[in-house]
Coordinates of C-alpha atoms in Angstrom, one line a residue:
Chain A
M102 CA -55.4 -58.4 3.8
A103 CA -52.9 -56.9 1.6
A104 CA -51.6 -55.0 4.6
E105 CA -51.0 -58.0 6.7
R106 CA -49.0 -59.6 3.9
K107 CA -47.0 -56.7 3.4
T108 CA -45.8 -57.0 6.6
K109 CA -44.5 -60.5 6.5
L110 CA -42.1 -60.0 4.1
S111 CA -39.1 -60.0 5.3
K112 CA -36.1 -57.5 5.3
N113 CA -33.6 -58.9 3.3
L114 CA -36.4 -59.5 0.5
L115 CA -37.3 -55.7 0.7
R116 CA -34.0 -54.9 0.2
M117 CA -33.7 -57.0 -3.2
K118 CA -33.3 -55.1 -6.5
F119 CA -37.0 -56.2 -7.9
M120 CA -38.6 -55.5 -4.5
Q121 CA -37.2 -51.6 -4.7
R122 CA -40.2 -50.6 -7.2
G123 CA -43.3 -51.3 -5.2
L124 CA -41.7 -49.8 -1.8
D125 CA -43.0 -46.6 -0.9
S126 CA -40.3 -43.8 0.4
E127 CA -40.9 -44.2 3.9
T128 CA -39.8 -47.8 3.6
K129 CA -37.2 -47.1 1.6
K130 CA -35.7 -44.8 3.8
Q131 CA -35.6 -46.9 6.7
L132 CA -33.6 -49.7 4.8
E133 CA -31.2 -47.3 3.7
E134 CA -30.4 -46.3 7.1
E135 CA -30.1 -49.7 8.3
E136 CA -27.9 -50.2 5.7
K137 CA -25.7 -47.5 6.7
K138 CA -25.4 -48.5 10.1
I139 CA -24.6 -51.8 9.5
I140 CA -21.8 -50.7 7.0
G141 CA -20.7 -47.9 9.2
E142 CA -20.3 -50.8 12.4
E143 CA -18.0 -52.9 10.0
H144 CA -15.4 -50.2 9.4
W145 CA -12.7 -49.9 11.7
Y146 CA -9.8 -47.5 12.1
L147 CA -6.6 -47.2 14.2
D148 CA -7.1 -44.6 16.6
L149 CA -3.8 -43.1 16.1
P150 CA -3.3 -39.3 15.2
A151 CA -3.0 -38.7 11.8
L152 CA 0.8 -39.2 10.3
T153 CA 1.9 -36.0 8.8
E154 CA 4.6 -36.7 5.9
K155 CA 7.1 -33.5 6.3
E156 CA 7.1 -32.0 2.9
S157 CA 10.6 -32.5 1.5
F158 CA 12.4 -30.4 -0.9
I159 CA 15.4 -32.7 -1.7
I160 CA 14.1 -34.9 -4.3
E161 CA 16.1 -38.3 -4.8
E162 CA 16.8 -39.8 -8.2
Q163 CA 19.3 -42.2 -9.1
S164 CA 19.1 -42.3 -12.7
F165 CA 22.0 -40.6 -14.6
L166 CA 19.0 -39.8 -17.7
L167 CA 18.1 -36.9 -16.0
C168 CA 21.2 -35.5 -15.1
E169 CA 23.2 -35.6 -18.7
D170 CA 21.4 -35.8 -21.2
L171 CA 22.4 -38.9 -22.9
L172 CA 21.5 -40.2 -26.3
Y173 CA 19.7 -43.0 -26.9
G174 CA 21.8 -46.0 -27.0
R175 CA 21.3 -47.6 -30.0
M176 CA 23.6 -45.9 -33.0
S177 CA 23.9 -46.8 -36.7
F178 CA 26.7 -45.2 -38.9
R179 CA 27.0 -44.6 -42.6
G180 CA 24.1 -46.7 -43.6
F181 CA 25.2 -49.9 -41.7
N182 CA 21.5 -50.1 -40.3
P183 CA 19.1 -48.0 -41.8
E184 CA 16.5 -48.6 -39.3
V185 CA 18.1 -47.9 -36.6
E186 CA 19.4 -44.6 -37.7
K187 CA 15.8 -43.6 -38.1
L188 CA 15.4 -44.7 -34.7
M189 CA 18.3 -42.7 -33.2
L190 CA 16.8 -39.4 -35.4
Q191 CA 13.9 -39.9 -33.7
M192 CA 15.0 -40.4 -30.0
N193 CA 17.7 -38.0 -30.0
S194 CA 15.4 -35.5 -31.9
K195 CA 13.3 -35.4 -28.1
N196 CA 16.3 -33.5 -26.7
K197 CA 17.4 -31.3 -29.2
A198 CA 14.6 -30.5 -31.8
E199 CA 17.1 -28.2 -33.7
V200 CA 19.6 -29.9 -34.6
V201 CA 18.8 -32.1 -38.0
E202 CA 21.5 -33.0 -39.5
D203 CA 21.0 -33.9 -43.2
E204 CA 23.9 -36.6 -43.9
T205 CA 23.6 -38.2 -47.2
E206 CA 23.4 -41.8 -46.3
E207 CA 25.8 -44.0 -48.1
A208 CA 23.6 -46.4 -50.3
D209 CA 23.8 -50.3 -49.2
V210 CA 23.6 -51.0 -53.2
S211 CA 25.7 -49.1 -55.2
D212 CA 24.1 -47.5 -58.8
E213 CA 26.2 -49.6 -60.8
E214 CA 25.0 -52.9 -59.3
M215 CA 21.5 -51.7 -59.4
A216 CA 21.8 -51.1 -63.2
R217 CA 23.1 -54.3 -63.6
R218 CA 20.4 -55.9 -61.7
Y219 CA 17.7 -53.9 -63.4
E220 CA 19.1 -54.7 -66.8
T221 CA 18.5 -58.7 -65.8
L222 CA 15.1 -58.0 -64.6
V223 CA 14.0 -56.5 -67.8
G224 CA 14.8 -60.4 -69.4
T225 CA 12.9 -62.2 -66.7
I226 CA 9.9 -60.0 -66.5
G227 CA 9.8 -60.1 -70.4
K228 CA 9.7 -63.9 -70.2
K229 CA 6.8 -63.8 -67.6
F230 CA 4.8 -62.1 -70.2
A231 CA 5.8 -63.6 -73.5
K232 CA 3.3 -66.2 -74.8
K233 CA 4.6 -70.0 -74.4
R234 CA 5.4 -70.1 -78.3
D235 CA 8.1 -67.1 -77.6
R236 CA 9.6 -68.0 -74.7
A237 CA 12.1 -70.1 -76.2
N238 CA 13.2 -66.9 -77.5
Y239 CA 14.3 -66.2 -74.4
E240 CA 17.4 -68.2 -73.2
E241 CA 20.1 -68.1 -70.4
D242 CA 23.5 -67.1 -70.9
E243 CA 26.5 -67.6 -69.2
N244 CA 25.5 -65.5 -66.1
G245 CA 22.3 -67.0 -65.6
D246 CA 20.5 -64.2 -67.0
V247 CA 17.8 -64.3 -69.3
K248 CA 18.1 -62.1 -72.1
P249 CA 15.6 -61.8 -75.1
I250 CA 17.2 -63.0 -78.4
K251 CA 15.9 -61.1 -81.5
T252 CA 15.2 -62.9 -84.2
K253 CA 12.8 -61.9 -86.9
K254 CA 10.4 -64.3 -88.0
M255 CA 10.2 -64.5 -91.9
F256 CA 9.6 -67.1 -94.7
L257 CA 11.9 -69.4 -95.3
K258 CA 11.8 -70.9 -98.8
P259 CA 11.8 -74.4 -98.5
Q260 CA 14.2 -76.3 -100.4
D261 CA 14.2 -78.2 -103.0
Chain B
M73 CA 19.0 -24.2 20.3
A74 CA 19.5 -24.3 16.7
E75 CA 23.0 -23.3 16.7
A76 CA 23.8 -26.3 19.2
V77 CA 22.1 -28.5 16.7
S78 CA 24.1 -27.4 14.0
V79 CA 27.3 -27.8 16.0
A80 CA 26.5 -31.1 16.8
A81 CA 25.8 -31.7 13.2
D82 CA 29.2 -30.3 12.5
S83 CA 30.8 -32.4 14.6
L84 CA 29.3 -35.7 13.4
T85 CA 30.7 -35.3 10.0
G86 CA 33.9 -33.7 11.5
G87 CA 32.8 -30.1 10.4
R88 CA 33.4 -31.0 6.8
A89 CA 29.7 -29.7 5.5
R90 CA 30.7 -27.5 2.7
A91 CA 28.3 -25.9 0.2
A92 CA 27.5 -27.4 -2.6
P93 CA 28.2 -24.8 -4.8
T94 CA 31.4 -24.0 -3.9
V95 CA 32.5 -27.6 -4.3
L96 CA 31.3 -28.3 -7.6
N97 CA 33.2 -30.0 -10.1
Q98 CA 35.8 -31.0 -6.9
V99 CA 36.0 -34.6 -5.5
V100 CA 33.5 -34.8 -2.9
L101 CA 33.7 -38.2 -0.4
P102 CA 31.2 -40.7 1.0
G103 CA 29.5 -39.3 4.4
E104 CA 30.4 -36.2 3.8
E105 CA 27.5 -33.6 4.0
L106 CA 26.9 -30.8 1.4
L107 CA 24.4 -27.8 2.0
L108 CA 22.4 -26.4 -0.6
P109 CA 22.5 -23.0 -1.4
E110 CA 19.1 -22.1 0.0
Q111 CA 20.3 -22.2 3.4
E112 CA 23.1 -19.6 2.7
D113 CA 20.7 -17.3 1.8
V114 CA 18.7 -17.6 5.0
E115 CA 22.0 -16.8 7.3
G116 CA 22.7 -13.9 4.7
P117 CA 26.0 -12.0 5.4
G118 CA 25.4 -11.1 9.3
G119 CA 24.6 -14.7 9.8
G120 CA 28.4 -15.6 9.3
G121 CA 28.8 -19.7 9.3
E122 CA 26.4 -22.3 7.5
R123 CA 24.4 -24.3 8.7
P124 CA 23.4 -27.8 7.8
L125 CA 20.6 -27.3 5.6
R126 CA 16.9 -27.0 7.5
L127 CA 14.3 -27.2 5.0
N128 CA 11.5 -26.8 6.9
A129 CA 12.3 -24.4 9.1
G130 CA 12.0 -21.6 7.0
T131 CA 8.9 -20.1 5.5
R132 CA 9.6 -18.6 2.5
S133 CA 9.0 -20.7 -0.3
R134 CA 11.9 -23.2 -0.8
V135 CA 12.9 -24.4 -4.7
R136 CA 13.1 -28.0 -5.0
V137 CA 16.4 -29.9 -5.7
V138 CA 16.9 -32.9 -7.3
C139 CA 19.6 -35.2 -5.6
G140 CA 21.0 -38.0 -8.3
P141 CA 23.2 -40.5 -8.4
G142 CA 26.1 -40.6 -5.5
L143 CA 24.0 -38.4 -3.5
R144 CA 21.2 -39.3 -0.7
R145 CA 18.6 -37.5 1.5
S146 CA 18.7 -38.4 5.3
G147 CA 15.9 -36.3 6.9
D148 CA 16.8 -32.6 5.4
R149 CA 20.3 -33.1 5.2
L150 CA 22.2 -34.1 1.9
L151 CA 24.9 -37.0 2.0
V152 CA 27.4 -38.1 -0.4
T153 CA 27.3 -41.6 -1.0
K154 CA 29.8 -42.2 -3.7
C155 CA 33.0 -40.4 -4.1
G156 CA 34.0 -38.2 -7.6
R157 CA 33.3 -35.1 -8.9
L158 CA 30.0 -33.2 -7.5
R159 CA 28.3 -32.1 -10.8
H160 CA 25.2 -29.4 -11.0
K161 CA 22.9 -29.2 -13.9
E162 CA 20.6 -26.2 -13.9
P163 CA 17.1 -26.5 -13.9
S164 CA 15.6 -26.7 -17.3
S165 CA 11.9 -25.8 -17.8
G166 CA 10.8 -29.7 -18.6
S167 CA 12.5 -31.1 -15.4
G168 CA 10.8 -31.1 -12.1
G169 CA 13.5 -29.6 -9.9
G170 CA 13.5 -26.0 -9.2
G171 CA 17.0 -26.1 -7.9
G172 CA 18.4 -28.2 -10.6
V173 CA 20.2 -31.4 -10.2
Y174 CA 22.9 -32.5 -8.2
W175 CA 25.1 -35.7 -8.6
V176 CA 28.2 -37.1 -8.3
D177 CA 30.4 -38.1 -11.3
S178 CA 31.8 -40.9 -10.0
Q179 CA 34.0 -43.9 -11.7
Q180 CA 32.8 -47.4 -11.0
K181 CA 32.5 -50.8 -12.8
R182 CA 29.9 -52.5 -10.4
Y183 CA 26.3 -52.2 -12.5
V184 CA 23.6 -51.2 -9.8
P185 CA 19.9 -51.9 -11.8
V186 CA 18.5 -48.0 -12.0
K187 CA 14.2 -47.6 -13.1
G188 CA 14.5 -46.7 -16.7
D189 CA 17.7 -47.2 -17.6
H190 CA 18.7 -48.9 -21.1
V191 CA 20.9 -51.8 -20.6
I192 CA 22.0 -55.1 -22.5
G193 CA 21.5 -58.6 -20.5
I194 CA 22.3 -61.7 -21.6
V195 CA 19.8 -64.5 -21.3
T196 CA 20.9 -67.1 -19.0
A197 CA 17.7 -69.3 -18.5
K198 CA 14.0 -69.7 -19.6
S199 CA 12.0 -70.9 -16.6
G200 CA 8.0 -71.0 -17.8
D201 CA 6.8 -67.3 -18.5
I202 CA 10.0 -65.4 -17.9
F203 CA 13.5 -65.2 -18.9
K204 CA 16.4 -64.7 -16.7
V205 CA 19.0 -62.3 -17.8
D206 CA 22.3 -61.5 -16.4
V207 CA 22.9 -57.6 -16.4
G208 CA 25.8 -57.3 -14.4
G209 CA 23.7 -56.3 -11.0
S210 CA 23.9 -58.7 -7.8
E211 CA 20.9 -60.6 -9.3
P212 CA 19.7 -61.5 -12.5
A213 CA 16.9 -59.4 -13.8
S214 CA 13.4 -61.2 -14.8
L215 CA 12.0 -60.4 -18.0
S216 CA 8.7 -61.4 -19.2
Y217 CA 7.9 -63.2 -22.4
L218 CA 4.9 -60.9 -22.9
A219 CA 7.3 -57.8 -22.8
F220 CA 8.0 -58.0 -26.3
E221 CA 6.4 -56.0 -29.2
G222 CA 4.0 -58.1 -31.1
A223 CA 4.0 -61.2 -28.1
T224 CA 1.0 -62.5 -27.0
K225 CA 0.4 -65.7 -24.9
R226 CA 0.0 -67.9 -28.2
N227 CA 2.9 -65.7 -30.2
R228 CA 5.8 -66.4 -28.2
P229 CA 8.7 -64.3 -28.8
N230 CA 11.7 -66.2 -30.1
V231 CA 14.5 -65.8 -27.4
Q232 CA 17.2 -68.4 -26.8
V233 CA 19.2 -69.0 -23.7
G234 CA 22.3 -66.8 -24.8
D235 CA 20.7 -64.5 -26.7
L236 CA 21.6 -60.5 -26.2
I237 CA 18.6 -58.3 -24.8
Y238 CA 18.7 -54.6 -25.1
G239 CA 15.8 -53.5 -22.7
Q240 CA 14.9 -51.1 -20.1
F241 CA 14.1 -51.6 -16.1
V242 CA 10.9 -51.1 -14.6
V243 CA 10.9 -52.4 -11.7
A244 CA 14.6 -51.5 -10.0
N245 CA 14.9 -51.1 -6.4
K246 CA 17.1 -52.5 -3.3
D247 CA 14.9 -54.7 -1.7
M248 CA 13.3 -56.4 -5.2
E249 CA 14.5 -58.5 -8.2
P250 CA 14.9 -56.0 -10.9
E251 CA 12.7 -56.9 -13.4
M252 CA 13.1 -55.6 -17.7
V253 CA 11.0 -54.8 -20.4
C254 CA 11.5 -54.7 -24.1
I255 CA 8.6 -52.3 -24.8
D256 CA 7.7 -48.7 -23.8
S257 CA 4.9 -47.8 -22.3
C258 CA 3.0 -47.4 -25.9
G259 CA 3.7 -51.0 -26.4
R260 CA 6.3 -50.6 -29.2
A261 CA 9.6 -51.9 -29.3
N262 CA 11.8 -48.9 -29.8
G263 CA 14.7 -50.3 -30.9
M264 CA 14.4 -53.0 -27.9
G265 CA 14.3 -56.9 -27.9
V266 CA 17.1 -59.1 -29.2
I267 CA 20.1 -57.9 -30.8
G268 CA 21.5 -59.6 -33.7
H269 CA 23.7 -62.8 -33.3
D270 CA 26.8 -61.8 -34.5
G271 CA 28.8 -58.6 -33.5
L272 CA 30.5 -58.3 -30.5
L273 CA 30.2 -57.8 -26.8
F274 CA 32.6 -56.3 -24.6
K275 CA 32.7 -54.5 -21.5
V276 CA 33.5 -50.6 -20.1
T277 CA 33.5 -48.7 -16.8
L278 CA 30.3 -47.3 -16.5
G279 CA 31.9 -43.9 -17.0
L280 CA 32.8 -44.6 -20.3
I281 CA 29.5 -45.3 -21.2
R282 CA 28.0 -41.9 -20.1
K283 CA 30.8 -40.1 -22.1
L284 CA 30.2 -41.9 -25.0
L285 CA 26.6 -41.2 -24.9
A286 CA 27.3 -37.5 -24.1
P287 CA 25.4 -35.3 -26.9
D288 CA 28.4 -33.6 -27.9
C289 CA 30.6 -36.9 -27.6
E290 CA 33.4 -36.1 -30.3
I291 CA 34.6 -40.1 -29.9
I292 CA 31.4 -41.5 -31.6
Q293 CA 31.3 -38.8 -34.3
E294 CA 35.0 -39.9 -35.4
V295 CA 34.2 -43.6 -34.8
G296 CA 30.9 -42.9 -37.0
K297 CA 33.3 -41.6 -39.6
L298 CA 35.7 -44.6 -40.3
Y299 CA 33.6 -47.8 -40.9
P300 CA 29.6 -48.4 -41.3
L301 CA 28.8 -50.0 -37.6
E302 CA 26.1 -50.4 -36.0
I303 CA 26.6 -50.2 -31.9
V304 CA 24.4 -50.7 -28.8
F305 CA 25.3 -49.2 -25.5
G306 CA 24.2 -50.5 -22.3
M307 CA 24.0 -48.2 -19.2
N308 CA 25.3 -51.7 -17.4
G309 CA 29.1 -51.0 -19.3
R310 CA 28.2 -53.2 -21.9
I311 CA 28.8 -52.3 -25.7
W312 CA 27.9 -54.5 -28.2
V313 CA 29.7 -53.3 -31.9
K314 CA 28.9 -54.8 -35.8
A315 CA 30.6 -54.0 -38.4
K316 CA 31.2 -55.4 -42.0
T317 CA 34.3 -57.5 -41.3
I318 CA 35.6 -59.2 -38.1
Q319 CA 38.9 -57.2 -38.6
Q320 CA 36.6 -53.7 -38.3
T321 CA 34.5 -54.8 -35.3
L322 CA 37.7 -55.7 -33.3
I323 CA 39.6 -52.3 -34.3
L324 CA 36.5 -50.2 -33.2
A325 CA 36.2 -52.3 -29.8
N326 CA 39.9 -51.7 -29.5
I327 CA 39.2 -47.8 -29.9
L328 CA 36.3 -47.5 -27.8
E329 CA 38.3 -49.4 -25.0
A330 CA 41.5 -47.6 -25.1
C331 CA 39.6 -44.2 -25.9
E332 CA 38.6 -43.5 -22.0
H333 CA 42.6 -42.4 -21.0
M334 CA 43.2 -40.6 -24.1
T335 CA 43.6 -37.1 -24.5
A336 CA 42.4 -35.4 -27.5
D337 CA 45.6 -35.1 -29.3
Q338 CA 46.2 -38.8 -28.6
R339 CA 42.9 -39.5 -30.4
K340 CA 43.3 -37.6 -33.1
Q341 CA 46.7 -39.2 -34.2
I342 CA 44.7 -42.4 -33.9
F343 CA 41.8 -41.6 -35.6
S344 CA 43.8 -40.1 -38.3
R345 CA 46.0 -43.0 -38.7
L346 CA 43.2 -45.4 -39.0
A347 CA 41.2 -43.0 -41.8
E348 CA 44.6 -43.2 -43.6
S349 CA 44.9 -47.4 -43.9

């Protein structure tokens, strides 16, 4: 009964993944062979002698980059664009690692300007941390800068 | 038989086939044939005349030779396609050519896109997901909007028609439309992308660009001492300059344009005069 049933199963069904477990090794081999045959028949090829490309010893290259050791195309000097300057060093150091010039870059903001800036900053930040009552003590001068006014609080005797 | 072939080849090129090492730094003309030094070794002193290169004839190990711009390989012959001076670079440990690199140092204004070149292009059109970029070649290059650093389908780069693009060719051959990108293989911009909106763009010859980008170029070193400036060189002959004022920008542009045909002394004079003013 069981054997009869087995023969009834079609080949396509037997080939399915979940049927593979129950198959014995013989039928498995058979199926594999059949599959190989089908694939082999479907493959086609040109009946030509194999093309042998002659190995060439001249290599064509149309880029000047390989010929002349050209630098990277973006440049910045004297601190105009610090980002590009950093990039320049990085890209050009690939070619020659030994030359790393230590040029002192001219800063965008001079020291004097910086000092002036921080001077006013003292007031601005100071205002932020001051209590509401004290905030009136910070008042803007003619430059728009905020400066603390130092007024000593003391007892004022009421006038009679 | 081999001799007959070589004679025929000689007659084809008008008997002008010269050995490449003997014409180094001399002018070569299109159509000329060059002989590589390996061939002479085979002939030896007893062989007498030189023959056109037959690279596959010998069984001994050959060195690979790279032929750069201006030279073309035809079969196993080496032909010149541009007029200019023949240059040679000894092989370095990094490059592939065991026999070094030969190329022709030519003067020209017309740019032909080459894969890997960094160029300055002008965006001429926006169509769908690509930009058309004019690079001075025979055909505008295409540039995908995804080929920018940090660009995604949602996050489009802010590129308008008329913007200047500094980018690199990934596809450039004689049969296809050239294609540019503004990122390297790691996806980083590395200075590529849209160049600032101000500044001045002008065109020079391709030879001058190479001269200025040479590692020991005096002109650039001198120019860098004059003013704070930013400068971008495209291998397609375009230079973009920006300095703090318009006047300085114009001066720099004029210097760079003029310095092509000046001697070192003339340049020195001009730079000293500018440094004073």
